[in-house]
XYZ file of C-alpha atoms in Angstrom:
648
model
C -25.400 41.265 45.642
C -27.829 41.081 42.757
C -26.453 41.353 39.248
C -27.258 44.402 37.169
C -29.891 43.690 34.556
C -28.442 42.464 31.310
C -29.602 43.244 27.823
C -28.650 41.244 24.774
C -30.620 43.296 22.338
C -28.687 44.287 19.234
C -27.362 47.807 19.828
C -28.752 50.438 17.521
C -25.739 52.196 16.059
C -25.295 54.785 13.377
C -22.912 54.359 10.475
C -20.534 56.825 12.110
C -20.633 54.950 15.427
C -19.942 51.652 13.648
C -16.905 53.171 11.942
C -15.703 54.574 15.269
C -15.794 51.115 16.860
C -13.908 49.586 13.938
C -11.354 52.399 13.979
C -10.745 52.018 17.708
C -10.040 48.310 17.215
C -7.383 48.678 14.534
C -3.701 48.994 15.347
C -2.956 52.699 15.204
C 0.817 52.838 14.906
C 3.413 51.476 12.508
C 6.398 50.583 14.667
C 8.010 48.382 12.025
C 8.410 48.804 8.274
C 5.827 47.397 5.879
C 6.558 46.571 2.252
C 2.880 46.729 1.257
C 2.237 49.987 3.128
C 5.145 51.581 1.285
C 3.877 50.140 -1.998
C 0.528 51.896 -1.614
C 2.408 55.118 -0.865
C 4.238 54.814 -4.182
C 7.522 53.626 -2.693
C 8.815 50.292 -3.987
C 10.976 49.094 -1.085
C 12.475 45.966 -2.652
C 15.085 45.940 0.119
C 12.389 44.903 2.610
C 11.783 41.577 0.830
C 14.990 40.931 -1.142
C 17.106 38.954 -0.551
C 14.259 36.632 0.388
C 14.350 35.948 4.147
C 15.191 32.349 5.082
C 14.317 30.246 8.136
C 17.050 29.009 10.496
C 18.312 25.477 9.667
C 16.956 24.018 12.915
C 13.459 25.314 12.112
C 13.724 23.717 8.673
C 14.847 20.383 10.120
C 12.034 20.231 12.676
C 9.483 21.404 10.138
C 10.482 18.881 7.489
C 10.509 16.033 10.021
C 6.955 16.858 11.069
C 5.780 17.223 7.460
C 7.115 13.730 6.721
C 5.120 12.263 9.618
C 2.054 14.260 8.663
C 2.271 13.144 5.022
C 2.429 9.499 6.084
C -0.618 10.035 8.307
C -2.601 11.741 5.534
C -1.753 9.036 3.013
C -2.630 6.109 5.272
C -5.299 7.293 7.696
C -7.264 10.112 6.054
C -10.025 9.138 3.627
C -11.159 12.417 2.115
C -13.879 10.734 0.072
C -15.350 9.182 3.230
C -15.367 12.561 5.004
C -17.145 14.122 2.015
C -19.632 11.248 1.762
C -20.541 11.104 5.460
C -20.107 14.852 6.126
C -18.061 14.058 9.199
C -14.418 13.655 10.144
C -14.041 10.281 11.930
C -13.100 10.628 15.589
C -10.140 8.304 15.087
C -8.674 10.694 12.512
C -8.890 13.639 14.906
C -7.454 11.539 17.721
C -4.641 10.483 15.400
C -3.833 14.122 14.714
C -3.811 14.766 18.451
C -1.289 11.947 18.935
C 0.805 13.406 16.124
C 0.871 16.766 17.917
C -0.949 18.563 15.100
C -3.143 20.499 17.540
C -0.011 22.161 18.882
C 1.833 23.024 15.688
C 2.109 26.716 16.613
C 2.258 26.256 20.389
C 5.653 26.611 22.063
C 7.450 23.410 23.040
C 7.514 24.450 26.712
C 3.729 24.004 26.721
C 3.882 20.648 24.941
C 3.474 21.998 21.419
C 5.649 21.497 18.349
C 6.748 25.135 18.100
C 6.669 25.186 14.309
C 7.257 28.405 12.409
C 4.474 30.111 10.480
C 6.111 28.873 7.280
C 5.902 25.206 8.275
C 2.511 25.580 9.907
C 1.220 26.818 6.557
C 2.923 23.983 4.691
C 1.247 21.535 7.069
C -2.169 23.094 6.477
C -1.661 22.903 2.702
C -0.785 19.215 3.048
C -3.699 18.343 5.338
C -6.090 20.465 3.273
C -5.163 18.524 0.135
C -6.186 15.306 1.875
C -9.390 16.832 3.262
C -10.249 20.543 3.191
C -12.554 20.003 6.167
C -9.645 18.653 8.190
C -7.534 21.640 7.198
C -10.341 23.951 8.303
C -10.556 22.222 11.684
C -6.836 22.619 12.383
C -6.793 26.187 11.084
C -9.786 27.314 13.132
C -8.242 25.697 16.222
C -4.817 27.377 15.944
C -5.098 30.392 13.641
C -8.080 32.096 15.276
C -8.988 29.789 18.171
C -7.753 30.020 21.752
C -3.981 29.426 21.267
C -3.172 32.494 19.143
C -4.849 35.217 21.257
C -3.426 33.626 24.408
C 0.032 33.598 22.851
C -0.156 37.356 22.189
C -2.401 38.717 24.959
C -2.786 36.003 27.602
C -1.400 36.136 31.120
C 1.262 33.635 32.151
C -1.308 31.877 34.326
C -3.685 31.544 31.357
C -0.906 30.171 29.157
C 0.133 27.656 31.812
C -3.482 26.586 32.303
C -4.740 26.282 28.743
C -1.872 25.892 26.260
C -0.800 22.381 27.386
C -4.392 21.213 26.908
C -4.671 22.901 23.520
C -1.380 21.437 22.330
C -2.433 17.811 22.805
C -6.063 17.148 23.649
C -8.434 20.115 23.511
C -9.978 21.579 20.355
C -10.797 25.287 20.325
C -13.210 27.538 18.448
C -13.618 31.278 17.889
C -17.065 32.784 18.517
C -17.658 36.306 17.198
C -20.411 36.195 14.559
C -24.073 36.358 15.599
C -27.272 35.768 13.604
C -27.608 39.484 12.872
C -23.990 40.566 13.353
C -21.331 39.811 10.769
C -18.633 42.270 9.768
C -20.167 45.101 11.824
C -19.119 44.234 15.398
C -20.509 47.471 16.798
C -23.872 45.677 16.808
C -22.619 42.735 18.881
C -25.401 41.641 21.233
C -23.971 38.810 23.366
C -23.505 40.262 26.856
C -21.023 39.531 29.628
C -22.308 41.078 32.848
C -19.916 41.306 35.826
C -21.204 39.427 38.847
C -18.806 39.026 41.749
C -15.629 37.351 40.540
C -17.350 36.144 37.374
C -18.937 37.390 34.200
C -22.341 36.029 33.176
C -22.690 35.429 29.427
C -25.983 35.555 27.531
C -26.488 35.449 23.770
C -26.302 33.401 20.591
C -23.322 32.822 18.299
C -23.561 31.665 14.698
C -21.143 29.797 12.365
C -18.969 28.559 15.188
C -16.400 26.500 13.270
C -15.269 23.665 15.585
C -17.979 24.778 18.010
C -19.789 21.432 17.866
C -16.741 19.481 19.075
C -14.743 22.193 20.861
C -13.439 21.908 24.412
C -12.455 25.568 24.759
C -13.974 28.672 23.183
C -12.831 32.227 22.559
C -16.024 34.246 22.982
C -16.464 37.907 22.141
C -19.125 39.531 24.313
C -20.150 43.047 25.287
C -19.499 44.092 28.875
C -21.874 46.898 29.920
C -20.239 50.024 31.267
C -20.688 50.347 35.011
C -18.839 51.473 38.121
C -15.410 49.846 38.049
C -15.979 48.436 34.552
C -15.079 50.400 31.427
C -17.083 47.901 29.392
C -16.956 47.231 25.674
C -16.449 44.163 23.506
C -14.259 41.762 25.467
C -12.625 38.378 24.839
C -13.073 35.386 27.155
C -11.802 31.815 27.301
C -14.838 29.658 28.027
C -15.036 25.957 28.854
C -17.345 24.505 26.193
C -19.076 22.167 28.668
C -19.998 24.981 31.071
C -23.585 24.861 32.365
C -25.838 27.009 30.218
C -24.039 26.393 26.896
C -26.078 24.614 24.240
C -24.972 23.748 20.704
C -28.386 24.068 19.090
C -27.566 23.187 15.502
C -24.811 21.620 13.410
C -24.835 23.644 10.219
C -24.487 22.099 6.746
C -22.877 23.875 3.816
C -22.264 23.881 0.093
C -18.690 22.727 0.737
C -16.465 21.728 3.650
C -19.087 19.178 4.540
C -17.006 17.675 7.329
C -16.609 20.823 9.421
C -18.183 20.921 12.855
C -19.835 24.318 12.587
C -22.833 25.206 14.688
C -25.086 27.627 16.536
C -24.167 28.073 20.193
C -26.443 29.587 22.836
C -25.208 31.019 26.134
C -27.705 31.286 28.994
C -26.446 32.576 32.319
C -23.014 31.038 31.673
C -20.573 31.901 34.429
C -17.013 32.649 33.339
C -14.298 33.477 35.896
C -12.842 36.950 35.517
C -9.431 35.240 35.397
C -10.460 33.817 32.015
C -10.850 37.248 30.435
C -8.182 37.854 27.777
C -6.787 41.357 28.063
C -8.712 44.285 29.507
C -12.389 45.017 29.010
C -13.081 46.624 25.665
C -10.021 45.092 23.964
C -11.867 42.197 22.318
C -11.948 43.541 18.768
C -8.324 44.655 18.909
C -7.401 41.152 20.079
C -9.426 39.606 17.255
C -7.876 41.821 14.585
C -4.339 41.357 15.879
C -4.857 37.596 15.972
C -5.962 37.695 12.359
C -2.845 39.591 11.262
C -1.051 36.260 10.926
C -4.082 33.975 11.358
C -5.343 34.968 7.922
C -2.310 33.308 6.309
C -3.808 29.861 6.888
C -6.476 30.353 4.214
C -4.150 31.273 1.326
C -1.856 28.458 2.475
C -4.639 25.966 1.806
C -5.339 27.712 -1.508
C -1.705 27.020 -2.426
C -2.315 23.346 -1.689
C -5.417 23.441 -3.886
C -3.414 25.049 -6.687
C -0.714 22.381 -6.501
C -3.281 19.590 -6.706
C -5.136 21.338 -9.533
C -1.907 21.605 -11.506
C -1.222 17.900 -11.029
C -4.691 16.885 -12.223
C -4.637 19.350 -15.130
C -1.263 18.021 -16.262
C -2.186 14.346 -16.020
C -5.660 14.692 -17.522
C -4.891 17.047 -20.381
C -1.988 14.899 -21.524
C -4.150 11.785 -22.015
C -7.447 13.352 -23.107
C -7.364 13.756 -26.877
C -9.661 15.797 -29.103
C -9.253 16.438 -32.820
C -6.097 14.405 -33.036
C -4.074 15.898 -30.208
C -4.030 16.085 -26.378
C -6.313 18.861 -25.151
C -3.318 20.563 -23.493
C -2.002 21.274 -27.002
C -5.112 23.275 -27.878
C -4.437 26.934 -27.103
C -7.728 27.538 -25.291
C -6.974 24.764 -22.786
C -3.260 25.466 -22.674
C -3.923 29.039 -21.519
C -5.858 27.669 -18.541
C -3.034 25.309 -17.625
C -0.526 28.141 -17.860
C -2.734 30.266 -15.591
C -2.973 27.472 -12.995
C 0.791 26.843 -12.992
C 1.875 30.485 -12.928
C -0.714 31.530 -10.343
C 0.084 28.619 -8.036
C 3.752 29.641 -8.155
C 2.838 33.228 -7.279
C 0.439 32.241 -4.486
C 3.113 30.101 -2.867
C 5.562 32.985 -3.222
C 3.128 35.390 -1.508
C 2.327 32.999 1.351
C 5.922 31.910 1.983
C 7.247 35.470 1.884
C 4.527 36.792 4.209
C 4.968 33.839 6.557
C 8.735 34.189 6.737
C 8.358 37.898 7.468
C 5.902 36.976 10.236
C 8.431 34.541 11.700
C 11.232 37.102 11.641
C 9.007 39.772 13.203
C 11.063 42.494 11.513
C 8.205 43.868 9.435
C 4.614 44.807 10.128
C 2.730 42.367 7.894
C -0.874 43.311 8.628
C -1.389 44.474 5.015
C 0.675 41.653 3.508
C -1.342 39.003 5.366
C -4.617 40.655 4.370
C -3.497 40.855 0.733
C -2.450 37.199 0.857
C -5.883 36.209 2.151
C -7.706 38.370 -0.384
C -5.593 37.348 -3.372
C -5.309 33.692 -2.390
C -9.039 33.208 -1.888
C -9.954 34.945 -5.155
C -7.301 33.281 -7.315
C -7.815 29.910 -5.649
C -11.455 29.933 -6.739
C -10.437 30.854 -10.288
C -7.927 27.999 -10.358
C -10.564 25.506 -9.228
C -13.059 26.827 -11.775
C -10.506 26.472 -14.577
C -9.756 22.899 -13.483
C -13.454 22.028 -13.676
C -13.559 23.548 -17.163
C -10.480 21.588 -18.288
C -12.093 18.386 -17.057
C -15.324 19.211 -18.903
C -18.330 17.114 -17.948
C -16.131 15.037 -15.666
C -15.288 18.186 -13.738
C -18.983 18.651 -12.942
C -19.403 14.988 -11.964
C -18.770 13.844 -8.406
C -15.824 11.625 -7.574
C -18.154 8.861 -6.367
C -20.051 8.920 -9.654
C -16.834 8.758 -11.651
C -15.654 5.787 -9.606
C -19.018 4.023 -9.936
C -18.650 3.904 -13.691
C -15.017 2.859 -13.610
C -13.062 6.116 -13.944
C -10.570 7.808 -11.659
C -12.361 9.478 -8.752
C -11.179 13.078 -9.183
C -13.070 15.475 -6.836
C -12.728 18.611 -8.976
C -16.283 19.809 -8.313
C -15.742 19.307 -4.591
C -12.659 21.504 -4.705
C -14.698 24.280 -6.294
C -17.343 23.996 -3.572
C -14.815 23.746 -0.748
C -12.794 26.778 -1.833
C -15.784 29.061 -2.344
C -16.138 29.861 1.355
C -12.639 31.339 1.458
C -13.946 34.464 -0.282
C -16.363 34.942 2.621
C -15.031 33.872 5.995
C -12.248 35.492 8.041
C -13.161 38.672 6.185
C -15.135 38.632 2.952
C -13.508 40.000 -0.190
C -15.587 43.158 0.147
C -14.584 43.662 3.788
C -10.942 42.882 2.998
C -11.022 45.587 0.321
C -12.204 48.135 2.887
C -9.829 46.945 5.607
C -6.785 47.064 3.332
C -7.867 50.371 1.799
C -8.098 51.892 5.278
C -4.530 50.828 6.029
C -3.363 51.940 2.583
C -4.575 55.518 3.135
C -3.526 55.663 6.785
C -0.628 58.061 6.110
C -3.001 60.444 4.317
C -5.585 60.343 7.095
C -2.928 60.962 9.741
C -1.916 64.263 8.132
C -5.119 65.358 6.418
C -7.922 63.422 8.082
C -9.167 66.396 10.091
C -9.524 68.405 6.884
C -12.278 66.114 5.612
C -13.883 65.302 8.972
C -17.090 67.385 9.273
C -17.040 67.056 13.068
C -13.647 68.718 13.524
C -13.469 72.429 14.497
C -11.819 75.027 12.285
C -8.743 75.121 14.527
C -8.144 71.382 13.960
C -8.657 71.822 10.235
C -6.107 74.624 10.183
C -3.519 72.478 11.943
C -4.271 69.591 9.595
C -3.866 71.886 6.613
C -0.407 72.924 7.742
C 0.633 69.330 8.409
C -0.742 68.175 5.074
C 1.074 70.918 3.192
C 4.390 69.825 4.645
C 3.767 66.107 4.059
C 2.633 66.474 0.452
C 5.425 68.925 -0.373
C 7.851 66.131 0.482
C 5.817 63.179 -0.820
C 4.367 64.271 -4.148
C 7.682 65.011 -5.948
C 8.758 61.429 -5.315
C 5.820 60.168 -7.385
C 7.000 61.852 -10.573
C 10.033 59.711 -11.413
C 11.804 56.684 -10.021
C 14.154 53.782 -10.714
C 11.448 51.989 -12.688
C 12.161 54.360 -15.551
C 15.839 53.375 -15.775
C 16.368 50.423 -18.146
C 19.054 48.655 -16.102
C 17.488 48.879 -12.649
C 17.116 45.579 -10.751
C 19.639 44.009 -13.144
C 20.295 41.038 -10.841
C 16.839 39.791 -11.876
C 18.021 39.331 -15.485
C 20.731 36.677 -15.291
C 22.070 35.232 -18.525
C 19.916 32.562 -20.069
C 16.846 33.418 -17.976
C 13.691 35.462 -18.676
C 13.976 39.135 -17.772
C 12.240 39.662 -14.431
C 13.876 43.059 -13.948
C 11.403 44.531 -16.446
C 8.526 43.328 -14.291
C 10.020 44.874 -11.158
C 10.471 48.159 -13.001
C 6.782 47.913 -13.948
C 5.910 47.375 -10.275
C 7.917 50.450 -9.265
C 6.268 52.655 -11.902
C 2.823 51.266 -11.113
C 3.246 51.828 -7.378
C 3.823 55.533 -8.046
C 0.860 55.604 -10.424
C -1.293 53.891 -7.807
C -0.299 56.451 -5.186
C -1.024 59.336 -7.570
C -4.457 57.852 -8.322
C -5.229 57.520 -4.624
C -4.165 61.103 -3.932
C -6.244 62.419 -6.814
C -9.287 60.495 -5.612
C -8.914 61.815 -2.056
C -8.607 65.358 -3.398
C -11.677 64.856 -5.582
C -14.019 63.071 -3.173
C -12.578 64.054 0.235
C -15.078 62.984 2.921
C -17.048 60.926 0.387
C -14.007 58.749 -0.345
C -15.187 56.046 2.051
C -18.371 55.597 -0.005
C -16.390 54.886 -3.187
C -16.059 51.198 -2.457
C -15.719 50.227 -6.103
C -12.759 52.560 -6.524
C -11.160 51.476 -3.255
C -11.570 47.812 -4.183
C -9.747 48.351 -7.463
C -6.951 50.244 -5.708
C -6.483 47.293 -3.372
C -6.661 44.746 -6.202
C -3.930 46.619 -8.077
C -1.819 46.571 -4.921
C -2.414 42.828 -4.597
C -1.182 42.243 -8.156
C 1.920 44.364 -7.535
C 2.657 42.518 -4.286
C 2.209 39.135 -5.974
C 4.524 40.122 -8.836
C 7.166 41.281 -6.373
C 6.922 38.077 -4.340
C 7.052 35.887 -7.459
C 10.215 37.594 -8.750
C 11.947 37.463 -5.371
C 11.089 33.778 -4.967
C 12.356 32.950 -8.450
C 15.666 34.645 -7.687
C 15.902 32.760 -4.378
C 15.382 29.447 -6.165
C 17.916 30.380 -8.838
C 20.636 31.287 -6.354
C 19.957 28.160 -4.300
C 20.142 25.968 -7.388
C 16.619 24.623 -6.852
C 14.663 24.734 -10.155
C 15.820 28.305 -10.746
C 15.359 28.344 -14.517
C 11.870 26.878 -14.278
C 10.981 29.281 -11.463
C 12.035 32.229 -13.622
C 9.807 30.924 -16.423
C 6.798 30.652 -14.117
C 7.430 34.063 -12.562
C 7.765 35.617 -16.019
C 4.486 34.060 -17.166
C 2.701 35.130 -14.003
C 3.961 38.712 -14.211
C 2.833 39.056 -17.815
C -0.619 37.757 -16.858
C -0.725 39.947 -13.757
C 0.271 43.089 -15.647
C -2.691 42.654 -17.991
C -5.033 42.423 -14.993
C -3.406 45.439 -13.332
C -3.715 47.574 -16.465
C -7.388 46.692 -16.752
C -7.895 47.689 -13.117
C -6.109 51.004 -13.680
C -8.471 51.694 -16.588
C -11.492 50.807 -14.492
C -10.494 53.269 -11.761
C -11.939 56.039 -13.897
C -13.918 54.193 -16.577
C -16.580 52.113 -14.864
C -20.305 51.753 -14.248
C -20.283 52.608 -10.529
C -22.729 55.534 -10.791
C -25.023 53.647 -13.145
C -24.941 50.620 -10.846
C -26.053 52.766 -7.910
C -29.059 54.025 -9.867
C -30.046 50.486 -10.781
C -29.724 49.416 -7.136
C -31.985 52.295 -6.097
C -34.542 51.050 -8.588
C -34.279 47.433 -7.418
C -34.773 48.399 -3.786
C -37.683 50.680 -4.709
C -39.420 47.813 -6.498
C -39.101 49.436 -9.928
C -38.074 46.188 -11.594
C -40.307 43.643 -9.862
C -41.869 42.883 -13.255
C -38.522 41.342 -14.190
C -38.966 38.741 -11.435
C -42.181 37.366 -12.942
C -42.343 33.969 -14.634
C -40.613 31.865 -11.977
C -41.505 30.106 -8.742
C -39.534 30.620 -5.542
C -38.399 27.266 -4.067
C -37.325 28.910 -0.800
C -38.971 27.710 2.379
C -40.865 29.793 4.892
C -39.286 31.512 7.864
C -37.536 34.733 8.807
C -34.472 35.939 6.939
C -32.559 36.074 10.223
C -33.255 33.642 13.053
C -34.427 34.968 16.384
C -31.515 35.321 18.802
C -33.401 36.505 21.876
C -31.408 35.486 24.971
C -32.825 32.867 27.262
C -32.687 29.198 28.104
C -32.368 26.786 25.195
C -35.290 24.591 24.215
C -33.197 22.361 21.938
C -31.082 19.260 22.393
C -27.427 19.974 23.062
C -25.440 18.677 20.073
C -22.047 19.315 21.633
C -19.872 16.204 21.333
C -16.285 16.553 22.545
C -13.892 14.065 20.928
C -11.965 11.824 23.290
């Protein structure tokens, strides 16, 4: 039987169709409580995160034992400077990690993995990432978004038995979604998977395939055309990387993470058994988003590691570097930066550990918490690295090799800044994370009043929505007027004798959560169907929520450390400093909700796109090379050398 003709042209979709695809992919229901969801609704549910959840002792023992082995490996066998210099992770390092079991950190022991918790997986990534961010990226891409995680959640038992033992010990995996002209808008996905007998035939091109150059197994998202017996849609497949018709056409090079094996992969008539499809047809995006619910925690985990190292370097350097008769740390301008690094690192670790422990317990829905952790960690991590470079001065701008060549300590501060910068872009850019989190934050409103602002809904649906909304808001709005944050002795256990008063910060969080919810409601009433276009406003709403979540996590972690007798007084000091800094940022964001340049910015953008200001571009030369803005991704046989090199 001949196969139906395939097309890998980029689908032409309207803005509304693109939103429909994204909406269909998101998890619709909230079966478990969510601290962050409640926070955006103006309800400060401290009981969902306090007392701080703790891992079982056996998980701690196994996790700490592995961290000790991993630390020894990183200290003796990983040369981060060599990886940076040669832009490649040595094969013997990757093979050493395989022998250590690091490929199977999150894979169950019955499949040959280590079965670590999310908490200890993140601690391991922070440790490895401090030795080499590229190595951390390899392990994260393999386990956080690569083949193991979607198989763990959606795979059949046969698929788990077939692939997980390989992935735990020998095989590296990669996740292939992005295409040359398809980024955060998956409705335009062009790679096709056409049913043919008991197989699917894949055609298309994937871009920025982290681990793709060295991978043994791939998760590939491709569009199955709708046909008789096939509902079609974007679908996930496990694909053997050495299958005939797969060509790694390029190994990409970047500003940072120079050791990552990231490439361009072409599929030409690649046959994939139907048994290797993950989940049903059309479930690919839902699988990807669900995988990322916890997978996103790996990025902020490595930002925590970066913060810890930055604090160490800032402390050591600023104590010995003297200017005007005193160490630079004693000058207020530098001291403020050191305080920011210390306090923010404490808060980032609090956010990641709390979110990870909640993921391990599986009591709460953490889709918003994980997204906030990724957003906040990537943004604050970059600020920490930038402040470290500033503290180091000219030496911060100088490469580690150059410092060593002239006899000084080889501190790769500028490399850290370059390596961390990508975190604000991949696994959901900051702008996309704002929209994703904002959509979840207003979900309760859309459930009761969405039909009121949907122009496509009939009057009967709007009438029903109006009745539902009236009932919901009659119950919800009165709760936003007053709350425990206005009572001076609320959360008193967070003000133990001899410690800073964290209860005042929690009362601020409670009051601010109600204020945030009131602001959101007012904006929805004001803009209604145009709310989704107010991306500046929505971004600030989310950023306020991130600050409130981070303050909550920092206070809860400080109290945990105090009651466990582990640096409690110092933890309270760091949490207090962070909350004061965070409150200033939150207040500025509240002001900017209604006092901003959003409308003016839109007019300027209109002028830029219309060519009104091209005179401003005169007086320079453009060093860019020739070529199209977006490479041609027309399906067909590859004409390039295959750069795929599996590591054995």
